[in-house]
Coordinates of C-alpha atoms in Angstrom, one line a residue:
X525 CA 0.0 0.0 0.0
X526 CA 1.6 3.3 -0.8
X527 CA -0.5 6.8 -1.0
X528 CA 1.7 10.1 -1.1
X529 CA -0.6 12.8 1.3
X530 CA 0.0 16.4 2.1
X531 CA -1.3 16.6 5.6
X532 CA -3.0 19.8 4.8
X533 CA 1.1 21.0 6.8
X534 CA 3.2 23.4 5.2
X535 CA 6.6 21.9 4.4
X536 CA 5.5 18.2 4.8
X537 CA 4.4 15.6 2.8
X538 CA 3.4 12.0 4.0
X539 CA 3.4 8.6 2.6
X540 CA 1.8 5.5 4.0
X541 CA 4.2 2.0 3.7
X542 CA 1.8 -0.4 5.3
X543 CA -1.5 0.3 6.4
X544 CA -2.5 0.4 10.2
X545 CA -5.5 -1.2 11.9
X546 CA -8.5 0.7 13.4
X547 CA -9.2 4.4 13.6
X548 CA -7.1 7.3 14.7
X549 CA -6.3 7.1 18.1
X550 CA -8.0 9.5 20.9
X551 CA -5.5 11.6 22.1
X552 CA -5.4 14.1 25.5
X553 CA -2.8 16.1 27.4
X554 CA -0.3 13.2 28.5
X555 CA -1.3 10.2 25.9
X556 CA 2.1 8.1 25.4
X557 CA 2.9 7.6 21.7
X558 CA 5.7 4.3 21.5
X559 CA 7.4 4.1 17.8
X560 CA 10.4 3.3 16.0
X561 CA 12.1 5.4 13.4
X562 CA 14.4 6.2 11.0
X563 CA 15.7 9.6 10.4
X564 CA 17.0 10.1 7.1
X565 CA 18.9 13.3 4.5
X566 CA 17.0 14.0 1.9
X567 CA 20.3 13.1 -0.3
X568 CA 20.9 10.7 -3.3
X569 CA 22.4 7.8 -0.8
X570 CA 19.3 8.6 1.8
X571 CA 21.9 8.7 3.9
X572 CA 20.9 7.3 7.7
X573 CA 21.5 9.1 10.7
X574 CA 19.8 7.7 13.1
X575 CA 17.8 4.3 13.7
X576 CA 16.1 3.3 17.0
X577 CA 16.1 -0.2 16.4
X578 CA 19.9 0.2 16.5
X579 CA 19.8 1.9 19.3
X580 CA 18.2 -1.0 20.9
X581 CA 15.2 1.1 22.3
X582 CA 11.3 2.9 20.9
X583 CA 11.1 6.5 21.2
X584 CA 9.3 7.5 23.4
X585 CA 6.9 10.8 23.1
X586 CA 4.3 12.3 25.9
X587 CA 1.6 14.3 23.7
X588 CA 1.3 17.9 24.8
X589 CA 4.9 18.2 26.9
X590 CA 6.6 20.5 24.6
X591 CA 8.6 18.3 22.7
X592 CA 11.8 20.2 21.3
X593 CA 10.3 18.7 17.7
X594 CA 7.3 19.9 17.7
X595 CA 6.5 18.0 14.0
X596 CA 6.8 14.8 15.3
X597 CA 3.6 15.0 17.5
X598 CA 1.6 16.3 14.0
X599 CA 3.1 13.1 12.3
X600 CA 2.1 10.5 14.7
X601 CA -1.2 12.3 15.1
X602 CA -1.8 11.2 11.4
X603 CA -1.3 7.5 12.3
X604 CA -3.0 4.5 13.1
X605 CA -1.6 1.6 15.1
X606 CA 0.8 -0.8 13.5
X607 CA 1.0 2.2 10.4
X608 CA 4.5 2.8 9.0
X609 CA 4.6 6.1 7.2
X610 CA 7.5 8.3 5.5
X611 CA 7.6 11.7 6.1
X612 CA 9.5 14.5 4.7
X613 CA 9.9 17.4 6.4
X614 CA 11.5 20.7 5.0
X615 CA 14.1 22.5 7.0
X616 CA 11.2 25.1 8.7
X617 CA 10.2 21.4 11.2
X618 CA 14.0 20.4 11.4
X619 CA 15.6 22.9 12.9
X620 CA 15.9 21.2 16.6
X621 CA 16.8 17.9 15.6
X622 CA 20.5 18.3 16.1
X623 CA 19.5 18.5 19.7
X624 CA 16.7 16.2 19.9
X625 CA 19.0 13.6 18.4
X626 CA 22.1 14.4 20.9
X627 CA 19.1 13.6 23.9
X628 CA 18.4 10.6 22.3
X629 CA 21.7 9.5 21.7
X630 CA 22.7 10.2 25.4
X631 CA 19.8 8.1 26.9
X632 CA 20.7 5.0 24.6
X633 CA 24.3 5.3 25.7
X634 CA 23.1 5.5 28.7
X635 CA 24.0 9.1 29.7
X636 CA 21.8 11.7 31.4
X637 CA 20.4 13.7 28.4
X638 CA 21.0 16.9 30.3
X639 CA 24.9 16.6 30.9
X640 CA 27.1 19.4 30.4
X641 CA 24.0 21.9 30.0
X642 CA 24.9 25.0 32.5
X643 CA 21.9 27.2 34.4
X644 CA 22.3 30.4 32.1
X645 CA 19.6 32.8 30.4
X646 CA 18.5 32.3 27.0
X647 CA 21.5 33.6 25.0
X648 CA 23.9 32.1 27.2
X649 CA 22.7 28.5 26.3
X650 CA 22.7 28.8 22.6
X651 CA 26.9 29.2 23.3
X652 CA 26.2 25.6 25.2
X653 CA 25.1 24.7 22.6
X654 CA 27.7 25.2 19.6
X655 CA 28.7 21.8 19.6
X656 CA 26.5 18.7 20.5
X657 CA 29.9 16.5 20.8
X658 CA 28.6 14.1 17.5
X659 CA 29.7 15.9 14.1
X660 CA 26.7 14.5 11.6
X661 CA 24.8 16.5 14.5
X662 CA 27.0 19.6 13.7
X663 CA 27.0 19.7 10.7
X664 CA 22.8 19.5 11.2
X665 CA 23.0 22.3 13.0
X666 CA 25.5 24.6 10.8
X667 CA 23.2 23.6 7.7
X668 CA 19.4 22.9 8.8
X669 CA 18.1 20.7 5.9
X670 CA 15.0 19.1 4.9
X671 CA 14.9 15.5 6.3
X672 CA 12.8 12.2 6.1
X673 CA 11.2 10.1 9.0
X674 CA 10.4 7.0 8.7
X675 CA 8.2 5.6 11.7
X676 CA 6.2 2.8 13.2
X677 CA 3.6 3.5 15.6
X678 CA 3.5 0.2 18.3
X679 CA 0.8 1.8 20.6
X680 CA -1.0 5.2 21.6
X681 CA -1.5 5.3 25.6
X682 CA -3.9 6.9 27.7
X683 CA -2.0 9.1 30.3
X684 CA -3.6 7.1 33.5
X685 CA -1.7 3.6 31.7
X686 CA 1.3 3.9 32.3
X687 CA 4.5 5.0 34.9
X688 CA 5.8 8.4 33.8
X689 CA 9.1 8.6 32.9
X690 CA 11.3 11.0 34.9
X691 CA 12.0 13.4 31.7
X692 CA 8.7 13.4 31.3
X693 CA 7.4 14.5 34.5
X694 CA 6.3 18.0 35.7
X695 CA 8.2 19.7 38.5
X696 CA 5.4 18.5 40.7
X697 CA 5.8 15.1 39.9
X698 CA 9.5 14.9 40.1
X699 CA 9.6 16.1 43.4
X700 CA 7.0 13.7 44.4
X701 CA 8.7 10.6 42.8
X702 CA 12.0 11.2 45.0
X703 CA 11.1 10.0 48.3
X704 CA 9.1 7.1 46.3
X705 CA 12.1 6.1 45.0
X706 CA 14.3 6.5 47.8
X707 CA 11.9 4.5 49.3
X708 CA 11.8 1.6 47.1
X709 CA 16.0 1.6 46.9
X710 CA 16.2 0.8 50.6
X711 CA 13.4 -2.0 50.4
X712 CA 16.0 -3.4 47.4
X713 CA 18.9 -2.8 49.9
X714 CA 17.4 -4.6 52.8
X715 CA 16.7 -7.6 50.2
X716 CA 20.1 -7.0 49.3
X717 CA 19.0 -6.2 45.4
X718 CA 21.8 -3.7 45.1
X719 CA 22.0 -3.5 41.5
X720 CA 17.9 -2.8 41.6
X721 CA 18.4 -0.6 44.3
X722 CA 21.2 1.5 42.5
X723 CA 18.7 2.5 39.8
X724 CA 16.4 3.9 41.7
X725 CA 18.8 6.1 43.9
X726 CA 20.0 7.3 40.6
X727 CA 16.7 7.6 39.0
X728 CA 15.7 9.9 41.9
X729 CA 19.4 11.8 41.7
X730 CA 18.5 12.6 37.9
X731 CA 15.3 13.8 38.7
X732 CA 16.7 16.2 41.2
X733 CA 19.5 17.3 39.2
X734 CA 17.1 18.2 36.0
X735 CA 15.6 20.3 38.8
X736 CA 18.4 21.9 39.8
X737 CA 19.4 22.9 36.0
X738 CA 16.8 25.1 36.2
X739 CA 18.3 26.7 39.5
X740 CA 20.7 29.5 40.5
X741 CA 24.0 27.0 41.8
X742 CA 24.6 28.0 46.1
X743 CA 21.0 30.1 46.1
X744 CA 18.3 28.9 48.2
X745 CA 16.3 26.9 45.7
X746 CA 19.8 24.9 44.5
X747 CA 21.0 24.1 47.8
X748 CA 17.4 22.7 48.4
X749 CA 17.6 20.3 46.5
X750 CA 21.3 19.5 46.8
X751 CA 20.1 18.7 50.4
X752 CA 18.3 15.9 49.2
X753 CA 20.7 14.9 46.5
X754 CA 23.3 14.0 48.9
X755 CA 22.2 10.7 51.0
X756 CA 20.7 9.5 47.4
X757 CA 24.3 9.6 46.0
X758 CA 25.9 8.2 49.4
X759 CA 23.0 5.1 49.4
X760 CA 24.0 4.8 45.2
X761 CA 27.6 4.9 46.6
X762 CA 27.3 2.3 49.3
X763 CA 25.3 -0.4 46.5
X764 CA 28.5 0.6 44.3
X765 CA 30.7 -0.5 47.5
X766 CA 28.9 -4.0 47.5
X767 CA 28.7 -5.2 44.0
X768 CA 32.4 -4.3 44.1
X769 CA 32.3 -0.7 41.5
X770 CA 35.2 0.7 43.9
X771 CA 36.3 3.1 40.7
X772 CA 32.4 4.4 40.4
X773 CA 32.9 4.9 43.8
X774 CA 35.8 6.9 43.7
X775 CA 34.4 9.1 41.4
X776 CA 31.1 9.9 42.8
X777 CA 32.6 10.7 46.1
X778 CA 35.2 12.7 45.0
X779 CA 32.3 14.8 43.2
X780 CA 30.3 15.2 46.2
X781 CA 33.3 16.3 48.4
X782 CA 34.3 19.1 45.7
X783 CA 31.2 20.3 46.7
X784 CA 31.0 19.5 50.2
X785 CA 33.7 18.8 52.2
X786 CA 33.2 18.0 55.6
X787 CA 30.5 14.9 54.6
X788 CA 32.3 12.5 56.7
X789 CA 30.1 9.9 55.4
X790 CA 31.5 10.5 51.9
X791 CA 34.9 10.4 53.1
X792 CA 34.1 6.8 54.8
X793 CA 32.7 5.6 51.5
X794 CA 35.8 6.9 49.6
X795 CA 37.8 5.7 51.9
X796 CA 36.5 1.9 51.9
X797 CA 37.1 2.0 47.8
X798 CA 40.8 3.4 48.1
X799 CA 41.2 0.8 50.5
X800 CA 39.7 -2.0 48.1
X801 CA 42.1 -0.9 44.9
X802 CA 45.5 -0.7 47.6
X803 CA 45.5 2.6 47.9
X804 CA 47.1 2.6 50.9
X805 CA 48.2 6.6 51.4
X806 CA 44.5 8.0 49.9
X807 CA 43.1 5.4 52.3
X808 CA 44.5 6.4 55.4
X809 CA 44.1 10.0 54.9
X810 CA 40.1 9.9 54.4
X811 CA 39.8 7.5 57.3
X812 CA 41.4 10.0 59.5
X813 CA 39.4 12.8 58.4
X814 CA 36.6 10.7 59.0
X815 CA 37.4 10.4 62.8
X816 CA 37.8 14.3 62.7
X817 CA 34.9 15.4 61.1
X818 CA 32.7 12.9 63.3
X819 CA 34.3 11.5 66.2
X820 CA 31.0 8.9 66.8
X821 CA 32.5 7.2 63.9
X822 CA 35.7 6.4 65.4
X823 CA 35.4 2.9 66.3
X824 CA 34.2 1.7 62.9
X825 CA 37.7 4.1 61.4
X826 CA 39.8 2.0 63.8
X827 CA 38.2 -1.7 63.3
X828 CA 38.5 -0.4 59.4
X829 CA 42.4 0.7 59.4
X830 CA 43.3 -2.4 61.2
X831 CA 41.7 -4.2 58.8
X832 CA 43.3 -2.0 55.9
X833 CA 46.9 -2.6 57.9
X834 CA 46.1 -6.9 57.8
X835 CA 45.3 -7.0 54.2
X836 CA 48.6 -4.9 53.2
X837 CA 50.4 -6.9 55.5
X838 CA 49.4 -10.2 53.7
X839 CA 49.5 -8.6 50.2
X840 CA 54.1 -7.4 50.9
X841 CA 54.0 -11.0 51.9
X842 CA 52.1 -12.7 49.0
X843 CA 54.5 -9.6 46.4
X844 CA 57.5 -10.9 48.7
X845 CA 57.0 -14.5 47.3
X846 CA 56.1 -13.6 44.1
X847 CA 59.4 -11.6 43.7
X848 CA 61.6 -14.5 45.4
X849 CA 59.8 -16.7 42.9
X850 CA 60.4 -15.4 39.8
X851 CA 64.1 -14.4 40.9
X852 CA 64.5 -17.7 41.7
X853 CA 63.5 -18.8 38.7
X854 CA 65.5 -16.7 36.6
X855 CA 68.5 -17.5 38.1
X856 CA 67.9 -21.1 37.0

């Protein structure tokens, strides 16, 4: 089946690749729309930049939350379920893709979409801008061009049928999902689901830092919600510490005392994953601030240092033998 429309849009032109079943969906504030799709130039080679099923993931789009391409809501609009349609677009819809793309590309690799963006004022974010960090996205956005999409539409979703996604979620609701979250992290802690529980401390950390981008840094609002940032990040920290992620550890602490140093709790944390890799110097250092910052930890630094000093004792021993051994061995 192949029919060529206009959709009664300027600058688009639509054309049907297999029929869908049913009428067009109902759609309200909130409705879910899940597809796959192809994003293609308009060039000789219909040259591929971008295919979900690659990716490994649907798209994902929430009807009326201002998605940066606007077209894209119109398109699906014009579908039915199971449909696959080609659209081209002229360069008036594609404007935002660059940046749309560079979000996309984040989530599937597993980034936060937002990384690297800075609070500033309109202007100042356009400079944030300049490069997206892919350079087919780059060179999108030096030479905005007319492009195709090719979708399938899976399903259409009333708003009350499924969970919200955190990007998807009003301020309201992201505040709300936080202690949900942080809740649900230390019922998978207790079970000792640490992975599981990981996710949702740092499910409930993005949330709060998407907040914060929209924050002053150190002003009243900011620090707010750094407040409840923190223990999410020491909890993630601590599940790190068990499934053995000493190095993720490192790093996340080290962030968080750049910030704040006198967390003695983030200094323990540190601490126990310098200790882990045989950083014996770092190790030592952190557990003694520890004591100083809060003296109510001191047992657990002593009972931890003594158990640092065993386990470098017993590795010089096991490197002694190892040294002797291969001497030995090449002097016969």
């Amino acid at each position: 089946m192949e029919e060529t429309y206009l959709l009664n849009v300027e600058g688009v032109k639509k054309k049907i690749l297999h029929g869908g079943q049913g009428e067009l969906p109902k759609l309200q504030d909130g409705s879910k729309f899940t597809f796959h799709f192809q994003t293609l130039k308009d060039d000789f080679e219909r040259t591929v930049i971008d295919d979900s099923r690659e990716a490994g993931m649907p798209m994902e789009i929430i009807v009326g939350k201002m998605f940066k391409l606007e077209i894209w809501e119109t398109l699906l609009s014009s579908m039915r379920i199971g449909e696959v349609a080609e659209f081209w677009c002229d360069s008036i819809h594609t404007g935002m893709y660059a940046l749309v793309s560079r979000g996309m590309r984040r989530i599937a690799e597993g980034r936060d979409p937002l990384e690297g963006q800075k609070h500033r004022c309109g202007m100042g974010n356009m400079f944030d801008y300049h490069s997206t960090g892919y350079d087919d996205l780059d060179e999108l956005q030096r030479t905005p061009q007319p492009l195709i999409f090719i979708m399938e539409l899976f399903r259409v979703e009333d708003p009350s049928a499924y969970k919200r996604d955190t990007w998807a979620m009003s301020k309201e609701e992201k505040l709300a999902a936080v202690p949900v979250l942080h809740s649900e992290g230390n019922r998978l802690v207790l079970r000792r689901e640490f992975a599981q529980a990981a996710a949702k401390y740092q499910e409930a950390v993005i949330c709060l830092r998407n907040l914060q981008a929209k924050e002053k840094p150190w002003e009243d609002g900011w620090l707010k919600l750094e407040s409840l940032v923190t223990p999410l990040v020491l909890n993630y920290c601590q599940c790190q510490l068990e499934l053995g992620e000493y190095y993720e550890v490192l790093e996340h602490t080290t962030e968080l005392l750049q910030k704040h140093n006198d967390n003695a709790k983030a200094y323990f944390k540190r601490a126990k994953a310098h200790a882990a890799v045989w950083n014996e110097r770092e190790a030592r250092e952190d557990f003694q601030r520890v004591a100083h910052l809060d003296p109510s930890m001191a047992a657990a630094v002593k009972k931890e240092l003594k158990q640092l000093g065993e386990r470098m004792r017993k590795k010089h021993v096991e490197d002694r033998k190892r040294y002797q051994g291969l001497f030995q061995s090449s002097q016969g």
